[in-house]
mmCIF file of N, CA and C in Angstrom:
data_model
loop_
_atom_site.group_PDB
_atom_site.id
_atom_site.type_symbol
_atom_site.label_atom_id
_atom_site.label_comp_id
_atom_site.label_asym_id
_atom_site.label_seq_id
_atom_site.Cartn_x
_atom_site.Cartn_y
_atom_site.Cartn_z
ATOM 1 N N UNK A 1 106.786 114.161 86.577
ATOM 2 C CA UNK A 1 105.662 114.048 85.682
ATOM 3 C C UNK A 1 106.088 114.340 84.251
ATOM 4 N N UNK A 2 107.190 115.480 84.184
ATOM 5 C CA UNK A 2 107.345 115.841 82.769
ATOM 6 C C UNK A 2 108.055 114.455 81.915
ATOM 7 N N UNK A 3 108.607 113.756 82.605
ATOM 8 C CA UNK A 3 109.610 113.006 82.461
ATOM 9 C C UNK A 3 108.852 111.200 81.591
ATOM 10 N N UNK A 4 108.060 110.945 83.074
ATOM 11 C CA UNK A 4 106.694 110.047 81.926
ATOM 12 C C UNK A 4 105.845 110.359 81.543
ATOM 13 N N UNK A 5 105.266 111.678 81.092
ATOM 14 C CA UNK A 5 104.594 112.719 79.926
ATOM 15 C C UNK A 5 105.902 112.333 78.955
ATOM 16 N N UNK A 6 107.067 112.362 78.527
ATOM 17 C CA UNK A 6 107.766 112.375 77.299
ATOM 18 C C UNK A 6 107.833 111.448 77.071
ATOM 19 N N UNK A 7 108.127 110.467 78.006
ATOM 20 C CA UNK A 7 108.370 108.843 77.814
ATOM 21 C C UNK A 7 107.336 108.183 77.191
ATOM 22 N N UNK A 8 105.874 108.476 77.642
ATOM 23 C CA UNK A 8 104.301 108.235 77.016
ATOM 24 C C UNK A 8 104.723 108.769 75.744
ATOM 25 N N UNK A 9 104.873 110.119 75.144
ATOM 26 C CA UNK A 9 104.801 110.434 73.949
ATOM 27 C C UNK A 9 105.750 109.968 72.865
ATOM 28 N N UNK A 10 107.018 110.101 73.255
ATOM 29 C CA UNK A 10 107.718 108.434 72.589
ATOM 30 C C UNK A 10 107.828 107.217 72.107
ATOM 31 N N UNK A 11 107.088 106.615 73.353
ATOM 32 C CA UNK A 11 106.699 105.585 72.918
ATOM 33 C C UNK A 11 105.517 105.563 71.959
ATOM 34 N N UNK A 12 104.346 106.356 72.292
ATOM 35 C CA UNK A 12 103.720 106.705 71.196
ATOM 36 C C UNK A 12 103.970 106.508 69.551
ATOM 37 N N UNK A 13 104.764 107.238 69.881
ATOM 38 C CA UNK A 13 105.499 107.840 68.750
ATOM 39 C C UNK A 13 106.129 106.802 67.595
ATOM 40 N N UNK A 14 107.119 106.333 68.376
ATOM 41 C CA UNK A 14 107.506 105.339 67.995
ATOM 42 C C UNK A 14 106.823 103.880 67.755
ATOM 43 N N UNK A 15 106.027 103.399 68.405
ATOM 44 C CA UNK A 15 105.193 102.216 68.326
ATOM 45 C C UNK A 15 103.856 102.496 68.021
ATOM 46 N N UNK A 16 103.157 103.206 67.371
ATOM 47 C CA UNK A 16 101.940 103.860 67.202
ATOM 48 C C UNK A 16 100.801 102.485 67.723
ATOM 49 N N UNK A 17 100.839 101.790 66.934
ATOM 50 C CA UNK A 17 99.928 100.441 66.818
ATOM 51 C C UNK A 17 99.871 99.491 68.011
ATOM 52 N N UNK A 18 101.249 99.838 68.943
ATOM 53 C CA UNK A 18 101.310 99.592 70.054
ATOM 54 C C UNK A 18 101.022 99.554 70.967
ATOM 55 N N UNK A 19 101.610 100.973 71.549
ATOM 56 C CA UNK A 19 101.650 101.296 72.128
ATOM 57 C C UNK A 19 100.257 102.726 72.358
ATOM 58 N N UNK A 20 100.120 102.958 71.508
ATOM 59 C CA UNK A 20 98.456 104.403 71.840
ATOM 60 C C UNK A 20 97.214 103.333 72.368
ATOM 61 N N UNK A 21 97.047 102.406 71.742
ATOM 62 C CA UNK A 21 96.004 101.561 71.888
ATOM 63 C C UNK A 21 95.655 101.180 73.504
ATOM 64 N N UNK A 22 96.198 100.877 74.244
ATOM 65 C CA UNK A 22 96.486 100.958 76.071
ATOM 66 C C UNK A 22 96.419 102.578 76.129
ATOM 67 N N UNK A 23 97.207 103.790 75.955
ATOM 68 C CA UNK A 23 97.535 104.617 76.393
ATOM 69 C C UNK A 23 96.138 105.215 76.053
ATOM 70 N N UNK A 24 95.294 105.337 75.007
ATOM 71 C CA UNK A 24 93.821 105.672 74.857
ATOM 72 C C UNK A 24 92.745 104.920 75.442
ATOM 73 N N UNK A 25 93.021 103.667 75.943
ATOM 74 C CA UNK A 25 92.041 102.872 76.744
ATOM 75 C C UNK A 25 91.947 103.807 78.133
ATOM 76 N N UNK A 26 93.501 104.376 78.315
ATOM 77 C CA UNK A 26 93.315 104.350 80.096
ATOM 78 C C UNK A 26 93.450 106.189 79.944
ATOM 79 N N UNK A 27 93.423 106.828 79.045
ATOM 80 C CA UNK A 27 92.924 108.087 78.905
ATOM 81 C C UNK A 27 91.087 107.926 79.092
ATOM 82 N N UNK A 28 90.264 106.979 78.423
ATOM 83 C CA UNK A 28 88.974 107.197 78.160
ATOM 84 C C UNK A 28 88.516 106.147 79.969
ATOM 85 N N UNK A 29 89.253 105.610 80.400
ATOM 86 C CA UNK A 29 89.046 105.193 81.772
ATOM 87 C C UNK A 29 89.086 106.129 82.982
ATOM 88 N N UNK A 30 90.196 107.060 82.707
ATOM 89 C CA UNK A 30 90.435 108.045 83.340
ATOM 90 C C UNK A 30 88.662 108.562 83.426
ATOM 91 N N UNK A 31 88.749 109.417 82.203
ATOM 92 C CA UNK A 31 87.381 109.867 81.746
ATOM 93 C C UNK A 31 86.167 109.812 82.301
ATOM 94 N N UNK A 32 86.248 108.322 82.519
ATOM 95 C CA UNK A 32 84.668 107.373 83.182
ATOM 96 C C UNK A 32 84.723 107.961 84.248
ATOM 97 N N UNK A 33 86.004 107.541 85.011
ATOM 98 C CA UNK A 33 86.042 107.561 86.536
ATOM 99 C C UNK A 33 85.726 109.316 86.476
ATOM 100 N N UNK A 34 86.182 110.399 85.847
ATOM 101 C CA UNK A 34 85.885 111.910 86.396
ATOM 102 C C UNK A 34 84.449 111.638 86.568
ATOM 103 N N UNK A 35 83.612 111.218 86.178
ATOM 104 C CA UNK A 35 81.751 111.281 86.049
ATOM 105 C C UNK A 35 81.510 110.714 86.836
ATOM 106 N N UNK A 36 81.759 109.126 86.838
ATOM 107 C CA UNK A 36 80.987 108.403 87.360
ATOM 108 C C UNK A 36 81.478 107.832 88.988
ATOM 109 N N UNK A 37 82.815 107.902 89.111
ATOM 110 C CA UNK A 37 83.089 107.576 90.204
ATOM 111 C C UNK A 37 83.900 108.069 90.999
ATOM 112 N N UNK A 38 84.103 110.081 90.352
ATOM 113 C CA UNK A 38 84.694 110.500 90.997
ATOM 114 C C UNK A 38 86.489 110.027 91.226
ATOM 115 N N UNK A 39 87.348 111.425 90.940
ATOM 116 C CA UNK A 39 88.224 111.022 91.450
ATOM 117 C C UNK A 39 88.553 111.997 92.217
ATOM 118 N N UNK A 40 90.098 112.174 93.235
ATOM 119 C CA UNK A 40 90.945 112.620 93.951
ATOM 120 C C UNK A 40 91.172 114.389 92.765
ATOM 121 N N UNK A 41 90.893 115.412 93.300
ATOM 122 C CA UNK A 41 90.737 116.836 92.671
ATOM 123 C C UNK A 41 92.077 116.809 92.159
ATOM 124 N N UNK A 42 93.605 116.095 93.085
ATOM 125 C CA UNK A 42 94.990 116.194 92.117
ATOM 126 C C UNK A 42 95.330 115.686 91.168
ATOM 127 N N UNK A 43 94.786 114.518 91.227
ATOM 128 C CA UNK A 43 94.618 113.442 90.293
ATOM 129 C C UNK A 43 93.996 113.993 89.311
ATOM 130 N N UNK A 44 92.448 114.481 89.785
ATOM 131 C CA UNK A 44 91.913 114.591 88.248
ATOM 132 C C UNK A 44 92.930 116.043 87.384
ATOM 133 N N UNK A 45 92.976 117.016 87.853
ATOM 134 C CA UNK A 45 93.769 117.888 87.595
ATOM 135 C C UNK A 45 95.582 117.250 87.503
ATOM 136 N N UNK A 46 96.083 116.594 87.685
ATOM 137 C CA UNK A 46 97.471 116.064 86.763
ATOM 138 C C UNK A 46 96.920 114.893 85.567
ATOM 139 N N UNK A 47 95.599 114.447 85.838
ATOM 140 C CA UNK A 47 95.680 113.819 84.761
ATOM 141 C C UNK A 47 95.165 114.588 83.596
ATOM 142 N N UNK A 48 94.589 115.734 83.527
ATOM 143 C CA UNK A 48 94.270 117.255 82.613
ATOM 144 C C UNK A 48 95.084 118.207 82.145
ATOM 145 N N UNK A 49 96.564 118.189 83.039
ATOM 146 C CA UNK A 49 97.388 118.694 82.721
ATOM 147 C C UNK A 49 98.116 117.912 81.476
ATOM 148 N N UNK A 50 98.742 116.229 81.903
ATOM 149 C CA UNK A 50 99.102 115.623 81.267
ATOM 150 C C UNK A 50 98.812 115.095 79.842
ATOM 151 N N UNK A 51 96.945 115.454 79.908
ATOM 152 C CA UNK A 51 96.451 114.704 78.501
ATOM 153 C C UNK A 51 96.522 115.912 77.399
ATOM 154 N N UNK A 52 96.560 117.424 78.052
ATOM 155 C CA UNK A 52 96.657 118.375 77.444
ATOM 156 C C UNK A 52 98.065 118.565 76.609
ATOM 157 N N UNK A 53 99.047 118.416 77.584
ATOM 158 C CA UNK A 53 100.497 118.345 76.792
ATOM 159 C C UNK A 53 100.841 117.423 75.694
ATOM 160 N N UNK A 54 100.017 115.909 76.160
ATOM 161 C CA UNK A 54 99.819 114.654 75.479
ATOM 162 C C UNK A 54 99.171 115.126 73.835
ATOM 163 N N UNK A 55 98.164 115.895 74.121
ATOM 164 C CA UNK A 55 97.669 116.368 72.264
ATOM 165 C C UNK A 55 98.352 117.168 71.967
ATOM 166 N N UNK A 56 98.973 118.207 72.578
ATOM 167 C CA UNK A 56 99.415 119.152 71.774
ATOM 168 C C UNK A 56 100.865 118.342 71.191
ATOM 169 N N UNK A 57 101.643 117.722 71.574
ATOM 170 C CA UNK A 57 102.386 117.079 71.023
ATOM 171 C C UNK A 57 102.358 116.155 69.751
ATOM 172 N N UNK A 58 100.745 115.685 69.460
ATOM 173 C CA UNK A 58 100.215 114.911 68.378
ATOM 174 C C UNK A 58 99.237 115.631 67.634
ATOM 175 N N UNK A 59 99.194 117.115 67.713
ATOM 176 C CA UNK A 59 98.526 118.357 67.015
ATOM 177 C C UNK A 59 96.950 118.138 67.072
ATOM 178 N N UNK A 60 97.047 117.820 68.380
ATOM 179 C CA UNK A 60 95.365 117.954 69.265
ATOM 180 C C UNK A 60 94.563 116.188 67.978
ATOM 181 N N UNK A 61 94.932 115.695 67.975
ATOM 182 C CA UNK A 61 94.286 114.694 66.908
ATOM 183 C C UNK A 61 94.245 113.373 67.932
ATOM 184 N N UNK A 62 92.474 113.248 68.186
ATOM 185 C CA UNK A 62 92.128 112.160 68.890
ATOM 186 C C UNK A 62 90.708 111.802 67.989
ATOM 187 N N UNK A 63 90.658 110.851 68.650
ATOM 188 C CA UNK A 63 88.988 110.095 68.363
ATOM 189 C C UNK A 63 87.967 110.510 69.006
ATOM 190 N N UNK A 64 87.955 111.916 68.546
ATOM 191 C CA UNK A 64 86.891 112.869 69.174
ATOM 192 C C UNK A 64 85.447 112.331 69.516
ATOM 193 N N UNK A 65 84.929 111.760 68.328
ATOM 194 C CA UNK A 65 83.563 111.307 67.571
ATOM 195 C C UNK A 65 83.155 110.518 68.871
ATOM 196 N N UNK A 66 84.323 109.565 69.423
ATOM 197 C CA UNK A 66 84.193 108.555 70.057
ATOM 198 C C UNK A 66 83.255 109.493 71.898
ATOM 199 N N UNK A 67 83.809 110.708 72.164
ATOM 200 C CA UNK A 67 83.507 111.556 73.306
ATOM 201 C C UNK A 67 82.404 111.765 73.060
ATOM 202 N N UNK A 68 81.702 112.088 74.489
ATOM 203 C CA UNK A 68 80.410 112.833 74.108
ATOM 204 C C UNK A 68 80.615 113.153 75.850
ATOM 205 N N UNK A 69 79.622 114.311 75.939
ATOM 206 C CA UNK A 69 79.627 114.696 77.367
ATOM 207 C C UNK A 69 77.784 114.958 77.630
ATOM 208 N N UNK A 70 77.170 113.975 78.246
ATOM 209 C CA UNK A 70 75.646 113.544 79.122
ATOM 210 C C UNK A 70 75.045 114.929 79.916
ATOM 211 N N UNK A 71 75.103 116.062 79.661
ATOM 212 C CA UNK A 71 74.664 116.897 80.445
ATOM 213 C C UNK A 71 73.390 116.875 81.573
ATOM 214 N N UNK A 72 73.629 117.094 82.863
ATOM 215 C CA UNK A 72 72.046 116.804 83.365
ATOM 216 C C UNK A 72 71.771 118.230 83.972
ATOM 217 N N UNK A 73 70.702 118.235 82.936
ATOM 218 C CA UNK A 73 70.086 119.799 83.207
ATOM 219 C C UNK A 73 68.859 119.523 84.331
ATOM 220 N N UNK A 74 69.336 120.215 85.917
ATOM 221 C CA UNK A 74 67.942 119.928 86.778
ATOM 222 C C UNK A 74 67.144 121.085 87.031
#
């Protein structure tokens, strides 16, 4: 995992215009699926581990504005 966690941030890195544009589609897909369709508890937890290492490497700077979290208060 650590290994394509660096390889993701590299390429990043290097191809900004590129390469983030896919890699933020399927971060905010990820996303959907935790809510709406449920995923696998390892999965969702390596993909939380991974997106965490993923900002701190780019000094936590995403398209925040773009998030929002639907609370359902019953």
């Amino acid at each position: 995992m650590i290994y394509y966690g660096s390889v993701i941030t590299e390429l990043c890195k290097l191809s900004p215009n590129t390469v983030a544009p896919p890699v933020g589609r399927a971060v905010r897909k990820l996303f959907t699926m935790l809510g709406a369709e449920g995923l696998d508890s390892e999965i969702s937890r390596r993909a939380a581990e991974w997106f965490a290492v993923h900002l701190s490497n780019f000094g936590f700077q995403w398209m925040w504005k773009e998030w929002y979290v639907q609370l359902a208060i019953s």
